[in-house]
XYZ file of C-alpha atoms in Angstrom:
551
model
C -16.205 18.910 -39.064
C -18.243 19.046 -36.700
C -15.571 15.820 -34.884
C -12.710 17.880 -36.660
C -13.430 20.531 -34.311
C -12.881 18.440 -30.913
C -8.909 18.452 -31.834
C -8.163 21.806 -32.505
C -10.620 23.330 -29.675
C -10.118 23.700 -26.102
C -13.445 22.947 -24.546
C -14.086 20.196 -21.928
C -15.192 17.040 -24.533
C -11.487 17.787 -27.002
C -9.804 17.781 -22.851
C -11.005 14.455 -22.428
C -10.018 13.104 -25.586
C -6.787 13.903 -25.111
C -6.953 12.935 -21.479
C -8.116 9.634 -23.159
C -5.086 9.234 -25.959
C -2.289 10.357 -24.061
C -4.286 7.147 -21.153
C -3.727 4.184 -24.513
C -1.280 5.115 -25.758
C 0.925 5.754 -22.929
C -0.523 2.472 -21.323
C 1.101 0.751 -24.698
C 4.278 2.965 -24.778
C 4.759 1.792 -20.953
C 4.514 -2.070 -21.905
C 6.974 -2.232 -24.380
C 10.463 -4.062 -23.236
C 13.922 -2.291 -22.949
C 16.333 -3.901 -22.234
C 13.874 -5.314 -20.140
C 13.527 -2.430 -18.569
C 9.685 -1.456 -19.133
C 7.835 1.928 -17.617
C 5.250 1.310 -16.693
C 2.353 3.637 -15.894
C 4.926 6.074 -15.684
C 5.051 6.146 -20.181
C 1.269 7.960 -19.994
C 3.897 10.492 -18.160
C 6.066 11.507 -21.521
C 3.282 10.361 -23.798
C 1.210 13.194 -22.874
C 4.232 15.512 -23.169
C 4.424 14.440 -26.515
C 0.986 14.996 -27.781
C 0.843 18.095 -25.449
C 4.348 19.101 -27.575
C 1.929 18.514 -30.716
C -0.527 20.771 -30.204
C -3.037 19.508 -28.466
C -5.358 22.443 -26.695
C -7.060 21.185 -23.640
C -9.025 23.246 -21.206
C -7.100 24.871 -18.319
C -9.752 24.145 -15.114
C -10.551 20.338 -16.311
C -7.349 19.666 -16.539
C -6.538 20.772 -13.168
C -9.835 19.790 -11.759
C -8.788 15.681 -13.587
C -5.517 15.779 -12.206
C -6.731 16.603 -8.285
C -9.512 14.254 -8.834
C -7.186 11.332 -9.661
C -4.250 12.444 -7.182
C -6.888 11.560 -4.867
C -8.388 8.010 -6.110
C -4.658 6.938 -6.056
C -3.825 7.761 -2.548
C -6.805 6.560 -1.312
C -7.100 3.238 -2.615
C -3.573 2.701 -1.522
C -4.214 4.224 2.049
C -6.818 1.112 2.319
C -5.156 -1.287 1.262
C -1.943 -1.263 3.834
C -3.682 1.029 6.435
C -4.561 -2.495 8.214
C -0.117 -2.803 7.949
C 0.443 0.628 8.623
C 0.702 0.337 12.682
C 1.928 -3.042 13.120
C 5.105 -1.922 10.213
C 5.164 1.276 11.885
C 6.053 -0.349 14.823
C 8.753 -2.855 13.930
C 10.427 -0.764 10.857
C 8.801 2.918 11.122
C 10.848 4.961 12.199
C 13.916 3.733 10.841
C 12.128 3.636 7.179
C 11.109 7.762 8.537
C 14.602 7.781 9.901
C 15.682 7.575 6.065
C 13.327 9.006 4.567
C 13.953 12.444 6.304
C 17.563 11.854 5.207
C 16.103 11.936 1.363
C 14.685 15.261 1.923
C 16.742 16.949 3.688
C 19.665 16.397 1.299
C 17.876 17.104 -1.260
C 16.619 20.689 0.090
C 20.618 21.098 0.720
C 21.832 19.926 -2.788
C 18.862 22.879 -4.066
C 19.766 25.378 -2.441
C 24.151 24.274 -3.229
C 22.748 24.459 -6.634
C 21.435 27.991 -6.198
C 24.319 29.556 -4.802
C 27.198 27.916 -6.852
C 25.137 29.026 -10.594
C 22.717 31.805 -8.662
C 19.675 29.807 -10.684
C 16.267 32.221 -10.291
C 14.903 31.245 -7.131
C 11.973 30.244 -8.653
C 13.301 27.811 -10.838
C 15.137 26.229 -8.398
C 12.161 26.038 -6.627
C 10.299 24.210 -8.854
C 13.555 22.260 -9.622
C 13.202 20.978 -6.484
C 9.737 20.431 -6.622
C 9.707 18.954 -10.117
C 13.163 16.728 -9.375
C 11.551 14.503 -6.186
C 7.744 14.725 -8.067
C 6.117 16.264 -5.421
C 3.087 18.569 -6.706
C 1.207 19.788 -4.096
C 5.302 21.687 -2.680
C 5.087 23.328 -6.000
C 1.897 25.073 -5.342
C 2.618 25.731 -1.704
C 5.840 27.291 -3.661
C 4.260 29.453 -6.233
C 1.604 30.859 -3.495
C 3.978 32.484 -1.925
C 5.729 33.272 -4.878
C 2.477 34.865 -5.972
C 1.504 36.676 -2.060
C 5.603 37.673 -2.085
C 6.127 38.686 -5.220
C 3.332 38.880 -7.244
C 4.273 38.422 -10.441
C 2.497 35.319 -12.444
C 4.917 35.207 -14.992
C 7.558 33.983 -11.745
C 4.919 31.481 -10.423
C 4.355 30.383 -14.106
C 8.407 30.045 -14.569
C 8.201 27.634 -11.053
C 6.040 25.485 -12.667
C 8.128 24.983 -16.109
C 11.070 23.929 -13.957
C 9.319 21.356 -12.414
C 7.962 20.338 -15.639
C 11.548 19.563 -17.097
C 13.045 18.436 -13.875
C 10.139 16.429 -13.594
C 11.098 13.649 -16.144
C 13.450 12.082 -14.621
C 12.561 12.757 -11.342
C 10.153 9.068 -12.045
C 12.748 7.698 -13.901
C 16.478 8.273 -11.607
C 13.706 6.530 -9.547
C 13.392 3.513 -11.204
C 17.017 3.240 -12.472
C 17.715 3.512 -8.712
C 15.811 0.326 -7.822
C 17.775 -1.011 -11.077
C 20.952 -0.005 -9.751
C 20.896 -1.517 -6.012
C 19.782 -4.317 -7.745
C 21.988 -4.951 -9.245
C 25.339 -3.798 -7.240
C 23.529 -5.895 -4.419
C 23.132 -8.911 -6.956
C 19.479 -8.894 -4.754
C 17.077 -11.902 -6.100
C 13.991 -10.358 -6.049
C 11.329 -13.991 -5.131
C 13.864 -14.691 -2.107
C 12.941 -10.600 -1.132
C 9.215 -10.800 -1.696
C 9.213 -14.525 -0.222
C 10.911 -13.856 3.194
C 8.588 -10.460 3.501
C 5.974 -12.415 3.253
C 7.272 -15.031 6.189
C 7.674 -11.800 8.328
C 4.204 -10.617 7.884
C 2.051 -14.017 8.059
C 0.038 -14.868 10.878
C 0.338 -12.566 14.346
C 3.956 -13.491 14.985
C 5.470 -15.289 12.034
C 4.548 -17.621 9.629
C 1.918 -19.611 10.014
C 1.996 -23.916 9.835
C 0.206 -26.557 9.995
C 1.745 -28.747 13.241
C 0.437 -31.837 15.894
C 1.260 -31.921 19.444
C 0.958 -35.849 21.256
C -1.224 -34.885 24.580
C 1.583 -36.585 27.290
C 1.399 -33.909 30.048
C -0.932 -35.399 32.709
C -2.657 -31.871 34.127
C -4.354 -31.865 30.689
C -6.232 -35.482 31.366
C -9.857 -34.447 31.251
C -9.339 -30.947 30.639
C -11.901 -29.751 28.918
C -11.274 -28.351 24.728
C -12.977 -24.632 26.305
C -9.880 -24.647 28.432
C -7.146 -25.537 26.033
C -8.695 -23.335 23.645
C -8.622 -20.242 26.483
C -4.037 -21.634 27.933
C -2.932 -21.839 23.824
C -5.246 -18.311 22.967
C -2.961 -17.291 20.679
C 0.375 -19.845 20.577
C -1.976 -22.647 19.237
C -5.072 -23.925 17.039
C -6.928 -26.402 17.311
C -8.119 -27.822 14.489
C -9.380 -31.758 15.381
C -8.332 -34.599 17.148
C -6.656 -37.912 16.141
C -8.206 -40.502 18.544
C -8.341 -44.158 19.126
C -7.109 -44.570 14.697
C -9.708 -41.224 14.058
C -10.492 -37.900 13.346
C -12.545 -36.220 15.494
C -14.685 -32.396 15.659
C -14.004 -32.530 19.921
C -17.327 -30.057 21.273
C -16.711 -27.637 23.908
C -17.299 -30.350 26.921
C -15.548 -32.690 24.997
C -12.255 -34.060 27.474
C -8.399 -34.062 26.627
C -7.056 -38.026 27.259
C -4.079 -38.823 27.332
C -1.875 -39.847 23.711
C -4.440 -37.463 21.839
C -2.752 -36.211 19.186
C -3.970 -32.058 18.812
C -3.637 -31.208 14.406
C -3.753 -27.008 14.672
C -1.447 -24.356 13.269
C 0.811 -22.410 15.046
C 4.281 -20.219 14.423
C 7.346 -21.493 15.446
C 8.122 -18.897 18.183
C 5.806 -21.012 20.279
C 7.154 -24.593 19.288
C 8.911 -24.240 23.017
C 6.085 -23.367 24.872
C 3.496 -26.481 23.629
C 6.184 -28.927 23.513
C 5.894 -27.357 27.844
C 2.143 -27.460 28.044
C 1.370 -29.949 25.805
C 3.779 -32.753 24.679
C 6.343 -33.855 21.818
C 5.547 -31.538 18.706
C 5.982 -32.304 15.002
C 4.919 -30.094 11.781
C 2.658 -32.342 9.784
C 3.167 -30.927 6.620
C 0.695 -31.254 3.953
C -2.057 -33.913 4.746
C -5.230 -34.367 3.428
C -8.529 -34.383 5.280
C -10.354 -37.715 4.356
C -12.914 -39.674 5.467
C -16.257 -37.791 7.507
C -13.814 -34.597 8.133
C -13.185 -31.800 5.231
C -11.599 -28.233 4.769
C -13.484 -25.374 2.936
C -12.114 -22.066 2.442
C -15.463 -19.647 2.868
C -16.288 -15.139 2.296
C -16.696 -13.898 4.859
C -20.511 -11.959 3.195
C -22.874 -12.225 5.811
C -22.748 -8.282 6.811
C -25.043 -8.842 9.978
C -22.458 -10.256 11.644
C -19.336 -8.917 11.133
C -17.078 -7.354 13.365
C -17.679 -9.926 15.808
C -15.529 -11.686 17.549
C -15.316 -15.325 16.745
C -16.612 -16.028 20.160
C -19.409 -13.757 19.731
C -20.268 -16.354 16.071
C -20.112 -19.363 18.604
C -19.373 -21.379 15.869
C -17.707 -24.445 16.847
C -20.787 -24.596 20.207
C -22.799 -24.229 17.417
C -21.557 -26.608 14.762
C -18.798 -29.595 14.439
C -16.303 -27.328 12.947
C -13.080 -25.002 14.007
C -11.945 -21.655 12.867
C -8.487 -22.444 12.101
C -7.208 -20.147 9.362
C -8.444 -16.273 8.240
C -7.211 -14.567 5.358
C -7.135 -10.747 5.260
C -5.941 -8.099 2.957
C -2.954 -10.658 2.091
C -2.073 -11.566 5.406
C -2.648 -14.878 7.764
C -4.008 -14.239 11.006
C -3.890 -17.458 13.914
C -7.274 -16.710 14.623
C -8.321 -16.852 18.669
C -11.686 -16.597 20.573
C -11.899 -12.783 20.907
C -10.607 -11.828 16.903
C -13.020 -9.811 14.924
C -14.485 -11.163 11.964
C -14.248 -8.477 8.951
C -16.242 -8.279 5.708
C -14.314 -9.867 2.890
C -12.341 -12.118 5.638
C -11.024 -16.366 3.838
C -12.463 -18.615 6.523
C -10.174 -21.567 6.841
C -13.025 -23.904 8.099
C -11.888 -27.731 9.636
C -14.634 -30.238 10.262
C -17.604 -32.735 9.729
C -18.038 -32.921 5.497
C -22.136 -32.721 6.069
C -21.545 -29.138 8.047
C -19.270 -27.434 6.077
C -22.369 -26.046 4.282
C -24.216 -25.030 7.225
C -21.254 -22.786 8.961
C -20.646 -21.322 4.555
C -23.676 -20.388 4.873
C -24.325 -18.353 8.003
C -21.209 -16.520 6.556
C -22.031 -15.781 3.429
C -19.823 -16.607 1.986
C -21.503 -14.707 -1.159
C -19.716 -12.843 -4.128
C -22.466 -11.048 -5.288
C -21.955 -9.138 -1.395
C -18.481 -9.152 -1.998
C -18.159 -7.582 -5.579
C -21.101 -5.133 -4.859
C -19.381 -1.856 -5.025
C -19.684 0.310 -1.360
C -19.981 3.567 -2.435
C -20.630 5.571 0.498
C -18.259 4.248 3.292
C -15.451 5.243 -0.283
C -17.202 9.046 -0.474
C -17.019 9.755 3.182
C -13.615 8.973 3.282
C -12.801 11.067 0.793
C -15.317 14.149 1.916
C -13.114 13.325 5.370
C -9.790 13.519 3.491
C -10.562 16.987 1.320
C -11.586 18.317 4.259
C -8.491 17.541 6.215
C -6.167 17.703 3.542
C -7.657 21.223 3.403
C -7.023 22.512 7.112
C -3.741 25.620 6.717
C -1.985 24.877 10.052
C 0.534 27.755 10.951
C 4.111 26.726 10.441
C 6.729 29.613 12.434
C 8.074 32.287 10.568
C 6.488 31.326 7.406
C 4.107 33.686 5.866
C 1.685 31.225 4.642
C -0.108 28.855 5.707
C 0.970 25.242 5.127
C -1.245 22.723 4.523
C -1.487 18.670 4.060
C -3.321 19.233 0.465
C -5.382 16.780 -1.626
C -2.653 14.113 -1.946
C -1.939 14.085 2.061
C -5.383 14.654 3.634
C -7.268 11.580 2.219
C -3.835 9.486 2.288
C -4.120 9.924 5.703
C -7.826 9.670 6.155
C -7.868 6.295 4.601
C -5.142 4.398 6.770
C -7.293 5.490 9.459
C -9.480 3.811 7.830
C -8.007 0.671 6.724
C -7.025 0.496 10.072
C -9.862 0.633 11.323
C -11.854 -1.695 9.061
C -15.839 -0.135 10.224
C -17.298 2.689 11.747
C -20.558 1.537 14.162
C -22.209 -0.341 10.810
C -19.764 1.052 7.993
C -17.406 -0.927 6.575
C -15.141 -0.159 4.378
C -13.737 -3.158 2.867
C -13.020 -2.337 -0.742
C -12.010 -5.383 -2.412
C -8.397 -6.422 -4.269
C -9.849 -6.111 -7.883
C -11.967 -2.538 -7.433
C -8.357 -1.909 -5.124
C -6.615 -1.682 -7.679
C -9.505 -0.251 -10.674
C -9.463 2.986 -8.792
C -5.524 3.159 -8.171
C -4.939 3.106 -12.045
C -8.041 5.438 -12.988
C -6.365 7.852 -10.518
C -2.417 7.558 -11.885
C -3.057 7.396 -15.134
C -5.192 10.268 -14.904
C -2.975 12.273 -12.945
C -0.061 11.723 -15.077
C -2.234 12.510 -18.514
C -2.423 16.043 -16.986
C 0.875 16.530 -16.117
C 1.841 15.503 -19.294
C -0.489 17.886 -21.236
C 0.547 20.517 -18.792
C 3.463 21.288 -19.497
C 3.505 20.015 -23.177
C 2.901 22.824 -25.017
C 6.557 23.863 -23.485
C 8.626 21.270 -22.374
C 10.786 21.309 -26.015
C 10.777 24.793 -26.333
C 11.791 24.977 -22.747
C 14.797 22.754 -23.118
C 16.402 23.920 -26.429
C 17.148 27.805 -24.570
C 18.876 26.425 -21.925
C 16.438 24.487 -19.915
C 19.093 21.440 -20.306
C 20.638 22.990 -17.719
C 17.559 22.636 -15.089
C 17.338 19.667 -16.197
C 20.871 18.223 -15.151
C 20.256 19.988 -11.810
C 17.280 18.098 -11.261
C 19.301 15.159 -12.196
C 21.689 15.892 -9.214
C 18.975 16.268 -6.777
C 17.670 13.825 -7.381
C 19.943 11.031 -8.030
C 22.656 11.911 -4.846
C 19.628 11.411 -2.240
C 18.286 8.286 -3.473
C 21.275 6.830 -4.081
C 22.990 7.939 -1.320
C 20.316 6.470 2.425
C 18.884 3.905 -0.957
C 22.643 2.815 -0.085
C 22.306 2.963 2.981
C 19.940 0.859 3.588
C 20.604 -2.332 2.238
C 24.219 -2.251 4.051
C 22.013 -1.813 7.228
C 20.270 -5.363 5.887
C 16.493 -3.415 4.800
C 14.095 -5.966 2.499
C 14.596 -4.538 -0.641
C 11.498 -4.708 -1.779
C 10.837 -1.948 1.350
C 13.929 -0.132 0.351
C 11.902 0.472 -3.417
C 8.636 1.767 -1.264
C 11.551 3.611 0.735
C 12.366 5.306 -2.259
C 8.676 6.355 -4.387
C 7.356 6.588 -1.085
C 10.471 9.923 -0.255
C 9.892 11.788 -3.786
C 6.318 10.999 -3.328
C 6.035 9.240 -6.534
C 3.163 6.912 -7.899
C 4.727 5.597 -10.641
C 7.528 4.393 -9.124
C 5.670 3.304 -6.695
C 4.226 0.985 -9.555
C 6.659 0.110 -10.860
C 8.027 -1.261 -7.485
C 4.808 -3.092 -7.575
C 5.405 -4.366 -10.452
C 8.463 -6.554 -9.455
C 6.419 -8.538 -7.198
C 3.753 -9.077 -5.738
C 3.284 -8.873 -2.200
C 2.593 -5.611 0.184
C 6.419 -4.590 0.743
C 6.466 -1.290 -1.878
C 2.355 -0.608 -0.883
C 2.993 -0.550 3.299
C 6.896 1.623 2.811
C 5.330 4.007 0.937
C 2.454 5.093 3.166
C 4.621 5.169 5.868
C 6.558 7.823 5.186
C 4.694 8.946 3.227
C 2.773 11.311 5.387
C 5.676 13.294 6.931
C 7.369 13.279 4.245
C 4.367 14.629 2.705
C 4.369 17.624 5.460
C 8.573 18.186 5.221
C 7.709 18.888 0.913
C 5.510 21.423 1.276
C 7.440 23.057 4.450
C 10.393 23.097 2.674
C 9.342 23.320 -0.918
C 7.747 27.199 0.594
C 11.368 27.120 3.211
C 13.622 27.639 -0.029
C 11.116 30.195 -1.593
C 11.484 32.680 1.452
C 15.193 31.843 2.292
C 16.107 33.759 -1.115
C 13.755 36.757 -1.613
């Protein structure tokens, strides 16, 4: 009898049971394909609405806490993941992406005002519809605060929340449909878009390629390897030299001879300058390293050396090996002596086979160290993010101060920490598996709570005229993202970046998950995080402004 009561009460144990049930059924629903389309993680929202409609009783306080905590976990993991590439993306396409995102926000706001004036929709209702149509919970919270402070009517506050719940489902579906419409209209091949993005972001200034240079510049005759490294820093990384019909790993004091063939890696942008400085360049292609030399990938897990530069570690001075590439957060880096090596990097080393094991031991190469959870830096980051999100800042003309909230604050902190990598002795590296786990858990908890909270009155509201709210929400969702999405593609933006732009401009985690499922690259998450901070601020501001304009 006690177990049966768990499903009819509204305590914490019952709430956790229903959250688990929603999560399980939602994940299974998301795996079902209809016309080769899957709901993905958004299936959790719809099973939550169904189970809430069927009478699931959940504790409101527990539901609120779990929802906010899930959102924090999700945005924090996103920030850490894209942080290392955030500033570089901001310098390249960041300004254009943010301008397009602002266009989506402003168009949605204007649509809401137009619908309000055309159909005389109550202010709390149109505000809730706008927040739901753009799937922005912090904006709804800010608007509800203004409604309560200005009108002191709890029923109007609840009305805004119900309008939000009615518009929210198509807010998710509409973005996904827009992604598919753009993909079909322009006949986009996702695999090609993924390859184009990967080629663009690989290395320092392009995709790294294995090349060889035949020394013909007489000025290099007799110069040391140390001189060569310094002269070609950022343009070419030496792995080995072919001399007298054999490969050798030169030491720093060894000298260069005319007719030496230098093997290493470079980027296409440097090919011409290398031919001027050294001699004829050829692409090496796939070349097996045999004999006394070998190649190995080593995972850097030596925390004592983490953060030090390649020059400070001095691998090439201590061993007959060279570091030719560094793989970090999905990017391929051409290393120079002044580049630092961070915990979790994968390093390609080329050298004498007998020395490879010693170098691997020095660098760590410990799967145990790599998989060990780095909990304290994560908690510090969340702590700082919550504090930042709770700081109010006054906006001229608005009676209530705005806040970044529990989504914007942790995201900004995570972007900063992901970019820095370490502060003092604290490194903020998170293994891809751990990051994905936290991200998935966070979004599942968030969507399950939204569904359970709105499911109770969802059908009743739609039957009693709420279906028109849904229609208004469709307009606010679809019109801006269709206009800007097509504009972005006409401007030759990468399709996967457009998907991230659309998801980020609507602050929509489920849409980002759908976008990520199309291709395993960082284009979507990078674009999402690039526009998210500004968009979040504008969504919070305009949700409050919409209430104040029509009071």
